[in-house]
């Protein structure tokens, strides 16, 4: 079929897109909005599975296995970043979604569950790999894009039929697909069970809370509801990570204690404090193996990540640790000189 006839079919199928997104009616207009040549777009589409560097990293926690990472070629990643800013970020998402949304944080998600009678936490198994190309194409079709254009857009953000872990678009695409396929349904049905249920999802972490302590049967009904709707949408709940915490136990959301107010978990705080203290007393290199880090740079990045996380929750406690960390870096300046980047403050 000629390009002219393909474009005419797309124009006939086109009905206008939602959220004032860019008008893309064929491959050429899509390439234009991405700031690339049409032939470059087709190179990305036809050769995409060769344009990723694949490797494994350790999952959070020692001995929990490996996580596959698919990191796109810098040219493809550049186009994906444009797609994120023009086609994905402008789409409004509800407050129940916390991850990968500019301006939101784990703290904002945790605050929605402070002081509750019960918190139910569930985890989606293999979240990104479970988001298939067909799901992504269906989502773009629901925005108003023609089938052919939606297919091209789905190809640009998927690798071997699923969302790659290293692409800049994957987080937001996963959010939008999950919101369409099960978030909205679960929230609607929770309201039918009772008006006070609160539902949030931070990437693959689902938390549901209620101000009162429901009955055992009420909690089971919520768990079964979420499990069923997630399964119907093509995803799977990791049953080993499902837990229910009443108000008299320590309640955590995304690692943040939320019984009375958002608070840093004491064991996490003391662990990082001890790590920094040992770095100060014995040097950073001596702590790499104990922290399961392959280099001083990796250890420093790990500590700074923890400090930034703590800063969101409790700036005062984080400030004390930051001063201790800065002192340790200064004390071992020769050891850390080539490893610390102070450009972001």
C-alpha positions as semicolon CSV with decimal commas, in nm:
position;residue;x (nm);y (nm);z (nm)
1;X;0,000;0,000;0,000
2;X;0,137;0,343;-0,093
3;X;0,226;0,599;0,173
4;X;-0,049;0,826;0,036
5;X;-0,319;0,564;0,081
6;X;-0,190;0,475;0,429
7;X;-0,208;0,840;0,531
8;X;-0,561;0,872;0,394
9;X;-0,672;0,569;0,597
10;X;-0,512;0,719;0,908
11;X;-0,688;1,051;0,845
12;X;-1,023;0,878;0,808
13;X;-0,958;0,684;1,130
14;X;-0,831;0,992;1,316
15;X;-1,089;1,146;1,550
16;X;-0,874;1,390;1,746
17;X;-0,655;1,321;2,047
18;X;-0,721;1,393;2,413
19;X;-0,539;1,627;2,650
20;X;-0,421;1,856;2,365
21;X;-0,150;1,608;2,273
22;X;0,049;1,652;1,949
23;X;-0,137;1,579;1,626
24;X;0,028;1,271;1,475
25;X;-0,166;1,115;1,189
26;X;0,111;0,909;1,027
27;X;0,477;0,814;1,057
28;X;0,603;1,144;0,911
29;X;0,407;1,364;1,151
30;X;0,510;1,145;1,446
31;X;0,876;1,175;1,344
32;X;0,832;1,552;1,313
33;X;0,703;1,582;1,669
34;X;0,991;1,369;1,794
35;X;1,243;1,590;1,615
36;X;1,386;1,310;1,402
37;X;1,385;1,214;1,033
38;X;1,125;0,966;0,914
39;X;1,399;0,721;0,817
40;X;1,540;0,747;1,169
41;X;1,199;0,663;1,312
42;X;1,180;0,351;1,098
43;X;1,537;0,258;1,191
44;X;1,432;0,268;1,557
45;X;1,124;0,059;1,482
46;X;1,289;-0,207;1,266
47;X;1,612;-0,239;1,465
48;X;1,486;-0,166;1,816
49;X;1,575;-0,503;1,966
50;X;1,938;-0,442;1,866
51;X;1,943;-0,094;2,020
52;X;1,939;-0,200;2,386
53;X;2,223;-0,290;2,618
54;X;2,095;-0,566;2,847
55;X;2,242;-0,655;3,186
56;X;2,137;-0,765;3,536
57;X;2,152;-0,584;3,869
58;X;2,079;-0,707;4,221
59;X;1,724;-0,652;4,342
60;X;1,672;-0,456;4,662
61;X;1,792;-0,657;4,956
62;X;2,069;-0,910;4,969
63;X;2,004;-1,250;4,815
64;X;1,676;-1,148;4,648
65;X;1,786;-1,230;4,294
66;X;1,858;-1,028;3,984
67;X;1,662;-0,769;3,790
68;X;1,703;-0,747;3,413
69;X;1,781;-0,400;3,277
70;X;1,738;-0,301;2,913
71;X;1,916;0,031;2,852
72;X;1,837;0,195;2,515
73;X;2,093;0,335;2,274
74;X;2,150;0,707;2,337
75;X;1,983;0,803;2,005
76;X;1,670;0,604;2,085
77;X;1,674;0,728;2,444
78;X;1,683;1,087;2,320
79;X;1,371;1,029;2,109
80;X;1,203;0,854;2,403
81;X;1,271;1,155;2,627
82;X;1,099;1,380;2,372
83;X;0,808;1,137;2,361
84;X;0,789;1,147;2,741
85;X;0,778;1,526;2,754
86;X;0,538;1,577;2,460
87;X;0,312;1,271;2,455
88;X;0,312;1,130;2,810
89;X;0,379;1,387;3,082
90;X;0,096;1,620;2,967
91;X;-0,159;1,344;3,042
92;X;-0,313;1,412;3,386
93;X;-0,304;1,126;3,636
94;X;-0,489;1,093;3,966
95;X;-0,335;1,151;4,308
96;X;-0,344;0,777;4,368
97;X;-0,041;0,742;4,138
98;X;0,285;0,842;4,303
99;X;0,584;0,716;4,104
100;X;0,726;0,860;3,779
101;X;0,504;1,170;3,796
102;X;0,694;1,502;3,805
103;X;0,657;1,673;4,141
104;X;0,537;1,364;4,330
105;X;0,724;1,148;4,577
106;X;0,694;0,844;4,800
107;X;0,629;1,088;5,085
108;X;0,317;1,225;4,913
109;X;0,190;0,870;4,869
110;X;0,262;0,771;5,230
111;X;0,085;1,079;5,367
112;X;-0,244;0,954;5,224
113;X;-0,229;0,658;5,467
114;X;-0,129;0,834;5,791
115;X;-0,330;0,746;6,103
116;X;-0,542;0,469;5,951
117;X;-0,713;0,182;6,127
118;X;-0,570;-0,070;5,883
119;X;-0,332;-0,070;5,587
120;X;-0,327;-0,347;5,327
121;X;-0,009;-0,364;5,117
122;X;0,026;-0,566;4,796
123;X;0,292;-0,595;4,527
124;X;0,263;-0,654;4,151
125;X;0,504;-0,920;4,029
126;X;0,730;-0,828;3,733
127;X;0,547;-0,501;3,674
128;X;0,732;-0,360;3,369
129;X;0,772;-0,695;3,189
130;X;0,397;-0,754;3,236
131;X;0,310;-0,442;3,034
132;X;0,291;-0,580;2,680
133;X;0,309;-0,398;2,347
134;X;-0,058;-0,471;2,274
135;X;-0,159;-0,304;2,604
136;X;0,048;0,003;2,516
137;X;-0,095;0,022;2,164
138;X;-0,448;-0,006;2,306
139;X;-0,378;0,281;2,544
140;X;-0,253;0,509;2,265
141;X;-0,558;0,413;2,060
142;X;-0,778;0,520;2,351
143;X;-0,616;0,865;2,333
144;X;-0,746;0,903;1,979
145;X;-0,445;0,801;1,770
146;X;-0,504;0,586;1,462
147;X;-0,414;0,217;1,487
148;X;-0,105;0,254;1,268
149;X;0,027;0,553;1,464
150;X;-0,051;0,387;1,799
151;X;0,144;0,082;1,680
152;X;0,448;0,296;1,595
153;X;0,430;0,470;1,932
154;X;0,404;0,134;2,112
155;X;0,707;0,008;1,918
156;X;0,911;0,310;2,024
157;X;0,865;0,240;2,395
158;X;0,877;-0,142;2,405
159;X;1,151;-0,401;2,370
160;X;1,074;-0,759;2,268
161;X;0,703;-0,707;2,339
162;X;0,736;-0,553;2,689
163;X;0,840;-0,231;2,863
164;X;1,219;-0,211;2,908
165;X;1,342;-0,132;3,259
166;X;1,592;0,131;3,142
167;X;1,385;0,342;2,902
168;X;1,283;0,692;3,024
169;X;0,927;0,635;2,898
170;X;0,863;0,306;3,080
171;X;0,757;0,443;3,418
172;X;0,491;0,677;3,283
173;X;0,367;0,428;3,022
174;X;0,331;0,163;3,295
175;X;0,139;0,414;3,508
176;X;-0,104;0,501;3,232
177;X;-0,164;0,143;3,123
178;X;-0,216;0,021;3,481
179;X;-0,445;0,314;3,559
180;X;-0,662;0,229;3,260
181;X;-0,661;-0,148;3,308
182;X;-0,714;-0,184;3,685
183;X;-0,655;0,126;3,903
184;X;-0,980;0,300;3,815
185;X;-1,183;-0,020;3,839
186;X;-1,043;-0,105;4,182
187;X;-1,108;0,246;4,317
188;X;-1,465;0,243;4,191
189;X;-1,538;-0,096;4,346
190;X;-1,368;0,000;4,674
191;X;-1,604;0,296;4,702
192;X;-1,892;0,051;4,663
193;X;-1,755;-0,142;4,962
194;X;-1,729;0,181;5,161
195;X;-1,662;0,551;5,094
196;X;-1,356;0,578;5,319
197;X;-1,122;0,331;5,146
198;X;-0,803;0,496;5,013
199;X;-0,611;0,336;4,725
200;X;-0,262;0,431;4,603
201;X;-0,011;0,272;4,370
202;X;0,358;0,366;4,368
203;X;0,491;0,180;4,063
204;X;0,429;-0,185;4,158
205;X;0,345;-0,117;4,526
206;X;-0,027;-0,103;4,606
207;X;-0,148;0,029;4,943
208;X;-0,512;0,041;5,057
209;X;-0,620;0,189;5,390
210;X;-0,932;0,261;5,595
211;X;-0,973;0,490;5,898
212;X;-1,150;0,217;6,097
213;X;-1,046;-0,140;6,167
214;X;-1,258;-0,350;5,928
215;X;-1,359;-0,706;6,002
216;X;-1,144;-0,996;5,891
217;X;-1,401;-1,065;5,622
218;X;-1,389;-0,701;5,507
219;X;-1,011;-0,713;5,467
220;X;-1,034;-1,044;5,279
221;X;-1,293;-0,892;5,045
222;X;-1,056;-0,606;4,958
223;X;-0,759;-0,838;4,900
224;X;-0,969;-1,064;4,678
225;X;-1,102;-0,766;4,486
226;X;-0,755;-0,628;4,410
227;X;-0,615;-0,971;4,326
228;X;-0,901;-1,042;4,083
229;X;-0,891;-0,706;3,903
230;X;-0,513;-0,713;3,868
231;X;-0,528;-1,067;3,727
232;X;-0,804;-0,974;3,482
233;X;-0,584;-0,690;3,358
234;X;-0,299;-0,928;3,274
235;X;-0,084;-0,876;3,584
236;X;-0,004;-1,092;3,888
237;X;0,004;-1,015;4,261
238;X;0,315;-1,133;4,447
239;X;0,136;-1,317;4,727
240;X;0,450;-1,336;4,941
241;X;0,445;-0,958;4,981
242;X;0,080;-0,917;5,074
243;X;0,042;-0,796;5,434
244;X;-0,219;-0,635;5,657
245;X;-0,121;-0,402;5,942
246;X;-0,378;-0,277;6,201
247;X;-0,318;0,049;6,387
248;X;-0,166;-0,119;6,693
249;X;0,121;-0,258;6,484
250;X;0,391;-0,054;6,312
251;X;0,235;0,051;5,984
252;X;0,463;0,120;5,686
253;X;0,399;0,253;5,338
254;X;0,696;0,244;5,100
255;X;0,924;0,195;5,400
256;X;0,787;0,505;5,578
257;X;0,626;0,459;5,920
258;X;0,279;0,620;5,907
259;X;0,103;0,534;6,236
260;X;0,076;0,894;6,361
261;X;0,290;1,093;6,116
262;X;0,539;1,008;5,840
263;X;0,858;0,896;6,008
264;X;1,187;0,730;5,916
265;X;1,204;0,370;6,028
266;X;1,447;0,364;6,321
267;X;1,634;0,053;6,206
268;X;1,698;0,209;5,863
269;X;1,816;0,534;6,019
270;X;2,053;0,360;6,260
271;X;2,187;0,135;5,982
272;X;2,284;0,435;5,767
273;X;2,422;0,623;6,068
274;X;2,638;0,323;6,158
275;X;2,758;0,293;5,799
276;X;2,862;0,659;5,786
277;X;3,029;0,636;6,128
278;X;3,232;0,333;6,014
279;X;3,334;0,518;5,697
280;X;3,459;0,804;5,912
281;X;3,651;0,580;6,152
282;X;3,791;0,322;5,908
283;X;3,764;0,475;5,560
284;X;3,515;0,422;5,277
285;X;3,700;0,135;5,112
286;X;3,674;-0,075;5,429
287;X;3,293;-0,059;5,416
288;X;3,231;-0,153;5,051
289;X;3,216;-0,527;5,111
290;X;3,008;-0,491;5,427
291;X;2,756;-0,281;5,233
292;X;2,768;-0,520;4,934
293;X;2,898;-0,243;4,704
294;X;3,159;-0,301;4,436
295;X;3,334;0,037;4,467
296;X;3,370;0,350;4,679
297;X;3,166;0,538;4,420
298;X;2,880;0,288;4,448
299;X;2,890;0,310;4,828
300;X;2,881;0,690;4,824
301;X;2,593;0,691;4,575
302;X;2,405;0,446;4,798
303;X;2,454;0,664;5,108
304;X;2,355;0,982;4,926
305;X;2,043;0,810;4,794
306;X;1,946;0,712;5,149
307;X;2,006;1,067;5,273
308;X;1,790;1,213;4,997
309;X;1,517;0,962;5,085
310;X;1,536;1,051;5,455
311;X;1,528;1,423;5,368
312;X;1,181;1,383;5,217
313;X;1,052;1,231;5,540
314;X;1,242;1,407;5,820
315;X;1,472;1,694;5,713
316;X;1,607;1,739;6,068
317;X;1,722;1,380;6,110
318;X;1,853;1,377;5,756
319;X;2,045;1,699;5,824
320;X;2,229;1,539;6,118
321;X;2,336;1,246;5,899
322;X;2,432;1,478;5,612
323;X;2,673;1,667;5,840
324;X;2,824;1,339;5,957
325;X;2,859;1,219;5,597
326;X;3,022;1,547;5,484
327;X;3,269;1,522;5,772
328;X;3,354;1,164;5,674
329;X;3,415;1,269;5,312
330;X;3,637;1,558;5,423
331;X;3,832;1,332;5,660
332;X;3,903;1,087;5,377
333;X;3,928;1,341;5,096
334;X;4,216;1,162;4,926
335;X;4,017;0,839;4,912
336;X;3,692;0,999;4,793
337;X;3,824;1,283;4,575
338;X;3,740;1,115;4,243
339;X;3,416;0,956;4,361
340;X;3,197;1,239;4,495
341;X;2,997;1,467;4,267
342;X;2,885;1,780;4,448
343;X;2,718;1,940;4,145
344;X;2,366;1,878;4,275
345;X;2,442;2,009;4,623
